[in-house]
XYZ file of C-alpha atoms in Angstrom:
509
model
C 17.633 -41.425 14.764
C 16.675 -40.028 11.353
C 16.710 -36.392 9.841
C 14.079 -34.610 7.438
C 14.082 -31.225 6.056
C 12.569 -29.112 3.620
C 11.784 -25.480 3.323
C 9.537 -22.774 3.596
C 9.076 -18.760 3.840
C 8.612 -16.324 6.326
C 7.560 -12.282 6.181
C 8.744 -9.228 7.651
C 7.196 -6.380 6.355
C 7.100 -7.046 2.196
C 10.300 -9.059 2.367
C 10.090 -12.730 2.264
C 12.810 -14.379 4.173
C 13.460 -18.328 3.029
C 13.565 -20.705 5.926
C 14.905 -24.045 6.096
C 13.098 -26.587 8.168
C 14.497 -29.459 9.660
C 12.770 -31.854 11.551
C 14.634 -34.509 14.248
C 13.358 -37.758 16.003
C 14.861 -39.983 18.399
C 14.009 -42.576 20.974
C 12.740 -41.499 23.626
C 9.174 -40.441 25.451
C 6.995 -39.209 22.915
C 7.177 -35.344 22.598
C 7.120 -32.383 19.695
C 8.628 -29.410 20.010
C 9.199 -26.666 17.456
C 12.761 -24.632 18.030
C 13.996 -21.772 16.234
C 11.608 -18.056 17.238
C 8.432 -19.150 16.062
C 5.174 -16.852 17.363
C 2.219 -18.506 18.645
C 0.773 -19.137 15.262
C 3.643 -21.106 14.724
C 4.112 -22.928 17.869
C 0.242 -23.974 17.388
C 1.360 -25.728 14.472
C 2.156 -28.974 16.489
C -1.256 -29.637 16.962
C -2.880 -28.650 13.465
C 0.172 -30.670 12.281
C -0.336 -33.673 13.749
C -4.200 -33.971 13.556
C -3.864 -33.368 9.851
C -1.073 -36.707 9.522
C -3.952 -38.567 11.397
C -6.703 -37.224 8.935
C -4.472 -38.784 5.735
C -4.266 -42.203 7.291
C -0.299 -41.753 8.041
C 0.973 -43.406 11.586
C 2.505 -40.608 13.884
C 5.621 -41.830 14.968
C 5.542 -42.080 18.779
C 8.978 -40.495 18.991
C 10.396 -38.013 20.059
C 10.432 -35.133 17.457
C 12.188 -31.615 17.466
C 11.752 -28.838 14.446
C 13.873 -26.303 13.996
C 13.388 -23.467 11.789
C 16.417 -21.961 10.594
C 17.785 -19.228 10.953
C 17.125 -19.090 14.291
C 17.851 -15.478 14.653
C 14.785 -14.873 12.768
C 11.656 -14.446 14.277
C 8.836 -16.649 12.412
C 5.353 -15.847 11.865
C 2.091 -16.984 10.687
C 0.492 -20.120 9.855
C 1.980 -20.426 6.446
C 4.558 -22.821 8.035
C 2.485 -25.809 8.598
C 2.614 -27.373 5.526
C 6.580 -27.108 5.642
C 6.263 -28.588 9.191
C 4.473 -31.406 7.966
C 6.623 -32.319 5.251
C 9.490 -32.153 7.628
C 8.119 -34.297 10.035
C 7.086 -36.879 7.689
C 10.452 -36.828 5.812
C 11.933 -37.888 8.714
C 9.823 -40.719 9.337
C 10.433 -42.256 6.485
C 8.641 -40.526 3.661
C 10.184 -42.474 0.335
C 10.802 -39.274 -2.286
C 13.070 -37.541 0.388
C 14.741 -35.345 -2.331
C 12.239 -33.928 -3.993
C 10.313 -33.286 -0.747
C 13.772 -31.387 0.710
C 14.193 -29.790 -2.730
C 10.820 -27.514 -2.780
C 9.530 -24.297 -0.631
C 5.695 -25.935 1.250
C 3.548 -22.618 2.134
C 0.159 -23.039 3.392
C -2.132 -23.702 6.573
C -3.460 -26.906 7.325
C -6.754 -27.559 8.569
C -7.361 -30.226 11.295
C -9.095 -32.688 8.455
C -5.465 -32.226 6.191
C -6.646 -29.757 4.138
C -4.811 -27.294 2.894
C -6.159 -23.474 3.331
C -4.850 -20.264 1.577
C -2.690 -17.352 3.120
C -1.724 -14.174 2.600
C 1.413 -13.095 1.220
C 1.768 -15.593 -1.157
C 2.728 -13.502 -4.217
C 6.314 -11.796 -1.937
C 6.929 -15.653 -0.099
C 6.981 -17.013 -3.789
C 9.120 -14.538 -4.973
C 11.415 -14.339 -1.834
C 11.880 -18.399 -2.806
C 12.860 -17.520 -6.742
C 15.038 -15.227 -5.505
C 16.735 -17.460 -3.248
C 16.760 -20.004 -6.129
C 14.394 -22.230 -5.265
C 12.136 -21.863 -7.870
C 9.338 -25.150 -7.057
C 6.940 -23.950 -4.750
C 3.881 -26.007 -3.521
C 0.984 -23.281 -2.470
C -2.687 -24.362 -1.498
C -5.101 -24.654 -4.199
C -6.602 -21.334 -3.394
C -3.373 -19.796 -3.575
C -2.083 -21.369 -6.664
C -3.636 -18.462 -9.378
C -1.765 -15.351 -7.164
C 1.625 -17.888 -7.101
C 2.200 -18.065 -10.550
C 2.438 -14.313 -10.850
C 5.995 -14.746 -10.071
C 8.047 -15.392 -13.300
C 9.959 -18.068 -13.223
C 7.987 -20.117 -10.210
C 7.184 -23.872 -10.698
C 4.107 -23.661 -8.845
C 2.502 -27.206 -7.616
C -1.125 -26.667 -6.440
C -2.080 -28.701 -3.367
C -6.092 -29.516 -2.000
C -4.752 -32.116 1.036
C -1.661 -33.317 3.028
C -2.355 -36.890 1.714
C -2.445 -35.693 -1.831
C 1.113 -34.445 -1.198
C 2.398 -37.335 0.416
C 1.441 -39.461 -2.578
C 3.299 -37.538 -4.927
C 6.277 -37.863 -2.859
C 5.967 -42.173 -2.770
C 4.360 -42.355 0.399
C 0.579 -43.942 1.270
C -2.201 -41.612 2.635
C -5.856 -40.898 2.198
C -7.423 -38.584 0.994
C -10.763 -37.795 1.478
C -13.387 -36.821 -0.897
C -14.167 -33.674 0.983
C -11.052 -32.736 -0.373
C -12.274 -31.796 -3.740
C -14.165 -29.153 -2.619
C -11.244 -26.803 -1.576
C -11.711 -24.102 0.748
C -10.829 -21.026 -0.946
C -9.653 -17.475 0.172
C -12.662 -15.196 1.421
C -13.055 -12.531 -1.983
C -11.710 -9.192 -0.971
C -14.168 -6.376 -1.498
C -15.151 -5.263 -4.876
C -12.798 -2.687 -6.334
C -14.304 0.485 -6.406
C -15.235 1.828 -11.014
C -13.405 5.093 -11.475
C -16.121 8.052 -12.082
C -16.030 10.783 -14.862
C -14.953 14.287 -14.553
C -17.826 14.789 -16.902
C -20.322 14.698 -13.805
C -18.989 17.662 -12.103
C -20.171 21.035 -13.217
C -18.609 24.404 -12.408
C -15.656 24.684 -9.954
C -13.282 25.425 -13.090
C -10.629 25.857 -10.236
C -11.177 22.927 -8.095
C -11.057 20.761 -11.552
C -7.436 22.309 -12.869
C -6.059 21.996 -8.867
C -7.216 18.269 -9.771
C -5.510 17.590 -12.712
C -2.146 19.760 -11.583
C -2.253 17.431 -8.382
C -2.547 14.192 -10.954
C 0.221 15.235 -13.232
C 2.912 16.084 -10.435
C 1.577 13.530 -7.744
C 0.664 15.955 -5.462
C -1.262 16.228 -2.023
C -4.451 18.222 -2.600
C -6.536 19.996 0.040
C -10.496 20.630 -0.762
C -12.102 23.513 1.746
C -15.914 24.165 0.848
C -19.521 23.737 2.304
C -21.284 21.048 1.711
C -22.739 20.344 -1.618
C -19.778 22.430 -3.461
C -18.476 19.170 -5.286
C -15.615 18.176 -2.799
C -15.906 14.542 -2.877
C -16.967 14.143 -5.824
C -14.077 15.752 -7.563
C -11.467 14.164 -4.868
C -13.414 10.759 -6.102
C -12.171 11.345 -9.668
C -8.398 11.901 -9.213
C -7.542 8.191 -9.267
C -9.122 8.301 -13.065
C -6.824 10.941 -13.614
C -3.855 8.680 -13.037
C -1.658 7.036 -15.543
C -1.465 2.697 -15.320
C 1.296 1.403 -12.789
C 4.455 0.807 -14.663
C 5.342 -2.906 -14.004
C 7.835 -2.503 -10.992
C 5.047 -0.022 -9.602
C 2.233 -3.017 -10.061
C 4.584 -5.634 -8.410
C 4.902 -3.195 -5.400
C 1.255 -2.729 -5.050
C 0.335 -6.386 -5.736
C 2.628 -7.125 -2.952
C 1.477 -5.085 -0.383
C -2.025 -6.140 -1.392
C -1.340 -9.847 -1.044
C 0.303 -9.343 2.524
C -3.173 -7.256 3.175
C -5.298 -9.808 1.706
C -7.123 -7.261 -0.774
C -5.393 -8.684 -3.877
C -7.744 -10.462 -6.418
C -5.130 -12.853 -8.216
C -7.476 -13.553 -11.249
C -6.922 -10.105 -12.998
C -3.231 -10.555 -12.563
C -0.666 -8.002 -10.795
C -2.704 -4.630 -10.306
C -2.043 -2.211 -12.990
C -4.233 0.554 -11.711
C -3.614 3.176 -8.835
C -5.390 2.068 -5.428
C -8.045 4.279 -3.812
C -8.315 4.215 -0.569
C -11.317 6.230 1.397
C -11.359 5.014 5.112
C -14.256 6.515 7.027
C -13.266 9.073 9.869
C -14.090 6.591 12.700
C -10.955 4.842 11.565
C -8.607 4.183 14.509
C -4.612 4.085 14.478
C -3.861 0.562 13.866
C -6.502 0.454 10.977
C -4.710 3.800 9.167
C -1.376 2.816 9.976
C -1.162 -1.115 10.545
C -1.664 -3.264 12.857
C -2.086 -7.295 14.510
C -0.483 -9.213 17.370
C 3.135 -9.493 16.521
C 4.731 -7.659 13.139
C 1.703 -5.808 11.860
C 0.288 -5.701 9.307
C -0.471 -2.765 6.171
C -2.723 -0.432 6.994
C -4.789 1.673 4.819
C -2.340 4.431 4.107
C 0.198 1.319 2.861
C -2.936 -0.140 0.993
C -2.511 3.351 -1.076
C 0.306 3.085 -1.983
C 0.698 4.279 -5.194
C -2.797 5.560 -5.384
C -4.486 7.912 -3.612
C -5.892 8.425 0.234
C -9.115 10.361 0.557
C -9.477 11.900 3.936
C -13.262 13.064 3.567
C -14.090 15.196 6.408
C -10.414 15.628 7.560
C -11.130 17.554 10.337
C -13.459 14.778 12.154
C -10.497 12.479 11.997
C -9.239 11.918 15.449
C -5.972 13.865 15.448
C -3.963 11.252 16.126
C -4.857 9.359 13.118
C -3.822 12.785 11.179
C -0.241 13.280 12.929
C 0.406 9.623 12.120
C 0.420 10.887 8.500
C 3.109 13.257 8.419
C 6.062 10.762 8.667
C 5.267 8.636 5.149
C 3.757 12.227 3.459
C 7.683 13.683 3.960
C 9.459 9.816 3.424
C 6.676 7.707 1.178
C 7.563 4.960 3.621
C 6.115 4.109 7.332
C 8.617 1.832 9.312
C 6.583 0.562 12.218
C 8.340 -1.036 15.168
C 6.589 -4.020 17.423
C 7.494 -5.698 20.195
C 7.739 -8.804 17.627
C 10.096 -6.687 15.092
C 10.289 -4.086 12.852
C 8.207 -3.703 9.459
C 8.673 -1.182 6.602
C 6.044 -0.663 4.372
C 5.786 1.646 1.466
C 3.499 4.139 1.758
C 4.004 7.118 -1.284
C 0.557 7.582 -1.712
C -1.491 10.980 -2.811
C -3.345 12.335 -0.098
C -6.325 14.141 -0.570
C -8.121 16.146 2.339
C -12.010 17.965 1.861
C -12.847 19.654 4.608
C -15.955 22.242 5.488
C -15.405 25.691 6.942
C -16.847 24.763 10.106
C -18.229 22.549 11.988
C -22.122 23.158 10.833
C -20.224 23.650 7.335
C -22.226 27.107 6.365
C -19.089 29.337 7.350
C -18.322 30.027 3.415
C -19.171 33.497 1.728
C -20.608 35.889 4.214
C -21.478 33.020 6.725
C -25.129 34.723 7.210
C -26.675 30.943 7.901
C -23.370 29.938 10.192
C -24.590 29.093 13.741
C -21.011 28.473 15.100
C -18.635 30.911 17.358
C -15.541 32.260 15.812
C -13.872 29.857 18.587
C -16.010 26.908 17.218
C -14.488 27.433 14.090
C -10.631 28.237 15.063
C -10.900 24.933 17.043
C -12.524 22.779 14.656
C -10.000 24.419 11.989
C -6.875 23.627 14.500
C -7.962 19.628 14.008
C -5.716 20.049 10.994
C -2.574 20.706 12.721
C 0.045 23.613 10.385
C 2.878 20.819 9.921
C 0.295 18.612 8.277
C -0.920 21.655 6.225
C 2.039 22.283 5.323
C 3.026 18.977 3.791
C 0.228 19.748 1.694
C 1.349 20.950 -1.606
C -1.900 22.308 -2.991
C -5.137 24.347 -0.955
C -8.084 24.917 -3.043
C -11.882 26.472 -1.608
C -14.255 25.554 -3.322
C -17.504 28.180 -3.013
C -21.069 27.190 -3.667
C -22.276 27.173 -6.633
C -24.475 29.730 -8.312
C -26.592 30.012 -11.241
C -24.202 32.651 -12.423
C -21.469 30.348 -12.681
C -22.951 27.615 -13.923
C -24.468 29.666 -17.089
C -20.842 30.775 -17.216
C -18.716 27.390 -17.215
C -17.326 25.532 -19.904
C -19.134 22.048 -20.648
C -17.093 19.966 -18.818
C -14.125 18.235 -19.878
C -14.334 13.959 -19.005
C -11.740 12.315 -17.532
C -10.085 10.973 -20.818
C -9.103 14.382 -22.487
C -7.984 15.762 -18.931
C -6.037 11.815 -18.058
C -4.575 12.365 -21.863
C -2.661 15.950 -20.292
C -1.327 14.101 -17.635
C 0.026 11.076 -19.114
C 2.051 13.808 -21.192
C 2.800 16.075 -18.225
C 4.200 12.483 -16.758
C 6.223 11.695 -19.667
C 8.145 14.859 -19.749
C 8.886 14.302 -15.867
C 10.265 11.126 -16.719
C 12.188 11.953 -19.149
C 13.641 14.416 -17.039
C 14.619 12.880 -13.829
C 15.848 9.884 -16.012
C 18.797 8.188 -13.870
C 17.387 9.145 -10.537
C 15.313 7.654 -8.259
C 12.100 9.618 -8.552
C 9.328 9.504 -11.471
C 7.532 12.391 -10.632
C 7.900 16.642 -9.625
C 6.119 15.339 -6.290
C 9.277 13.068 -5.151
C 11.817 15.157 -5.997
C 14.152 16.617 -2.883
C 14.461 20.259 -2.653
C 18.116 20.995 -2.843
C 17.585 19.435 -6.417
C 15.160 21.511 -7.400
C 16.901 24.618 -6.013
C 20.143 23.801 -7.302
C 21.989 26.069 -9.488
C 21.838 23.624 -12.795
C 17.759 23.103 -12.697
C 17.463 26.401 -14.988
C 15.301 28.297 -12.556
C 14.705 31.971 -13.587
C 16.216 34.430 -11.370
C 13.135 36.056 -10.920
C 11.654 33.460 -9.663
C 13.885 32.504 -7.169
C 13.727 36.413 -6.251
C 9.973 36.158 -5.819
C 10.115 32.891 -3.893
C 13.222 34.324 -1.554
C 10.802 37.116 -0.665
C 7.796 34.894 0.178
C 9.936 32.833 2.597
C 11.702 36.275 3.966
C 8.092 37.456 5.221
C 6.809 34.374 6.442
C 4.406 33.797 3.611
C 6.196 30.300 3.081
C 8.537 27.759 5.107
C 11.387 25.944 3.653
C 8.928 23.199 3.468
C 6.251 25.166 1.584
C 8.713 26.915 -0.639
C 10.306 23.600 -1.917
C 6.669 22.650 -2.319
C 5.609 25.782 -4.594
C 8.515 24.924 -6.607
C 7.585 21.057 -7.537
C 3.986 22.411 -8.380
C 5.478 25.183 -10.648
C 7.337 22.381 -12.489
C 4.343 19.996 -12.716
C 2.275 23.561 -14.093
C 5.480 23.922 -16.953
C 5.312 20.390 -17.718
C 1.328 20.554 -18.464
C 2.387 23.610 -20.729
C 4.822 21.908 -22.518
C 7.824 24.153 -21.104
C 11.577 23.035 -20.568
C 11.555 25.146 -17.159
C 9.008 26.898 -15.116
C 8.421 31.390 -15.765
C 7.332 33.705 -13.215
C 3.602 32.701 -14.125
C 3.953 28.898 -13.161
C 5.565 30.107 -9.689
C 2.476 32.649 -9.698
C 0.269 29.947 -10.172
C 2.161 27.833 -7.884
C 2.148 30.116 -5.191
C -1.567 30.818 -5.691
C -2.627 27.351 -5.646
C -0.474 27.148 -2.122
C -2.814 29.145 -1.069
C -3.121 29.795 2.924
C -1.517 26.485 3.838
């Protein structure tokens, strides 16, 4: 009878969960049998495991051979446990460096020829294992850049199961197909931030833009086509100060558990954009996959911002599936295989036409639709999700008269440079809390008696919500976005023209 273990990581969600792996043989027929809730993936494992010891020229012991991956409370998942499994296995048969090989954390999937291929996650399983203490980490090749994003991880970078066993005393072969690693398919291009500069006119679509980007608030675009919508909802994430470095960790996290994170340029420091196309289904939006799921767009935005273009052609159950992280900035998502919490504080960003032919705006002369055509296609954007909606903007056509009338337009830089102060002050400000921006902050804080909030305007506000004009919802809304429009001026509290403003920019939500 002899006894080998090592360890390894498993994910739930963004946390990593460190898992030791122990690996049993004794006489008897020859059998292998993983213990312990693994999935299928991991149960699989037996086989990948054992053609990969045969592809580095190591004996399989014809014993009988149990794993167990402990905790066994905790359900295990993925592929990223074979190389653990391996290790275990091989420990226990008599691998020479036993120590060393039950000291370190093994991620990574093995391939039926023993070499190792990347996974996903890698950047939360290697920090989950410095957490825990065990800082040296062996990671596929392909995995090895993303790995050492983790301070304080002693990252060894593996091609082939034979290459390992080597390095822990024992004999194996290892190929020379082995040198040319298999590395992680490259995650689409990231998406250049545009320039302000290219949008002319629409002087009140661009300073709902830059109100939305200094608070970190949800913006609604309603306008025919042609009017500048998308282009202008394109240029908000350019708006957007750099993550701060607890804010670039989160994203890089979710990212690596997605797959989407490019480990070369180091942790992400901008905001994410996110545009899915309106065919999108449920599981894409919110997450998805056989057992936990994983994120889904709105998590991949977290952070950033989520362009709904054409809101209203969005199936309406992708919409309602929004309103739970707009109020909470997190989506918990329960599976038959567990529960996962992702963050999801993102800044949505909805353009819609008037209509479905779009031609509704102005007097609506060219508009071929019934007013029921419209009220229906309208209705698609159900009033709770409205309302979460802190800002509602149209945007008209354009005319020559307003276009001989507008400023030269401002770029991007001068208009980012306004936020980045707006953001300052509100830092400054909720200093000691847990929110960084007018957009996160509760109501009953904002309302309370110590915020310094004019009479007046709590007069004017009290009135709105008496006739209906506003929910409790809406009102707490009008009063983040009046703070966000003092901020941008440079004032210690909002006046009766910032809630003016405020409640204008509310418009008919």
């Amino acid at each position: 009878m002899s006894l080998g273990r090592t360890w390894t990581v498993t994910l739930t969600g963004l946390e990593g969960r460190v898992i030791e792996v122990e690996a049993h043989m004794s006489q008897g027929l020859p059998a292998f049998a993983v213990v312990g809730l693994p999935d299928a993936a991991v149960n699989e494992a037996r086989e990948r495991v054992r053609a990969a010891v045969h592809s580095s020229g190591v004996t399989w012991p014809p014993r009988r051979t149990t794993v167990n991956l402990s905790p066994a409370s905790v359900r295990k998942t993925g592929t990223g446990l074979d190389l653990a499994v391996a290790v275990a296995v091989l420990t226990a048969a008599g691998l020479p460096d036993r120590e060393r090989a039950g000291r370190a954390v093994h991620l990574g999937e093995l391939g039926l020829d023993g070499s190792l291929r990347p996974i996903a996650g890698v950047l939360p399983a290697v920090a989950a294992a410095v957490a825990a203490g065990r800082c040296e980490v062996v990671v596929p090749e392909a995995n090895a850049e993303e790995a050492r994003l983790v301070p304080g991880a002693e990252v060894r970078a593996v091609r082939h199961l034979g290459e390992l066993v080597r390095s822990y005393g024992g004999e194996a072969h290892v190929p020379e197909a082995a040198s040319s690693v298999l590395t992680a398919p490259p995650p689409p291009p990231r998406r250049a931030e545009t320039d302000l500069a290219d949008v002319r006119g629409q002087d009140e679509a661009r300073f709902a833009l830059e109100v939305a980007a200094a608070g970190g608030h949800h913006l609604s675009l309603l306008g025919p086509p042609g009017t500048g919508k998308s282009m202008l909802a394109a240029r908000l994430p350019g708006l957007l100060p750099d993550l701060s470095e607890s804010e670039a960790v989160e994203v890089s996290t979710v990212h690596s558990i997605a797959g989407t994170l490019r480990p070369q340029h180091g942790l992400m420091r901008r905001p994410p954009f996110e545009s899915p196309h309106h065919t999108a289904t449920e599981p894409a939006i919110v997450g998805g996959g056989s057992g936990l799921p994983r994120p889904g767009v709105i998590s991949r935005a977290h952070r950033g911002v989520l362009l709904l273009d054409e809101a209203p052609e969005f199936k309406p159950t992708v919409l309602e599936c929004l309103r739970q992280p707009l109020e909470n900035g997190e989506l918990i998502l329960e599976r038959s295989g567990g529960q996962a919490r992702y963050p999801a504080r993102f800044q949505l960003v909805m353009t819609a036409n008037p209509c479905p032919c779009g031609l509704a705006a102005g007097k609506g002369d060219r508009c071929t639709c019934s007013p029921n055509e419209r009220r229906r296609y309208m209705r698609r954007l159900s009033g709770p999700l409205r309302d979460r909606v802190d800002i509602h903007v149209q945007v008209p056509p354009l005319t020559r008269a307003s276009l001989a009338l507008s400023e030269e337009p401002e770029p991007s830089v001068a208009v980012a440079a306004r936020v980045a102060r707006a953001r300052e002050r509100q830092r400054r400000r909720l200093a000691g809390t847990p929110w960084s921006t007018n957009a996160e902050v509760p109501g009953e804080w904002l309302r309370s008696s110590d915020r310094g909030l004019p009479n007046d305007i709590r007069t004017v506000l009290s009135r709105a919500l008496e006739r209906g004009a506003l929910s409790q919802r809406g009102l707490d809304r009008v009063l983040r976005v009046s703070w966000t429009l003092a901020d941008l001026a440079g004032k210690d509290h909002p006046t009766i023209d910032e809630a003016g403003t405020a409640l204008a920019l509310r418009g008919s939500a």
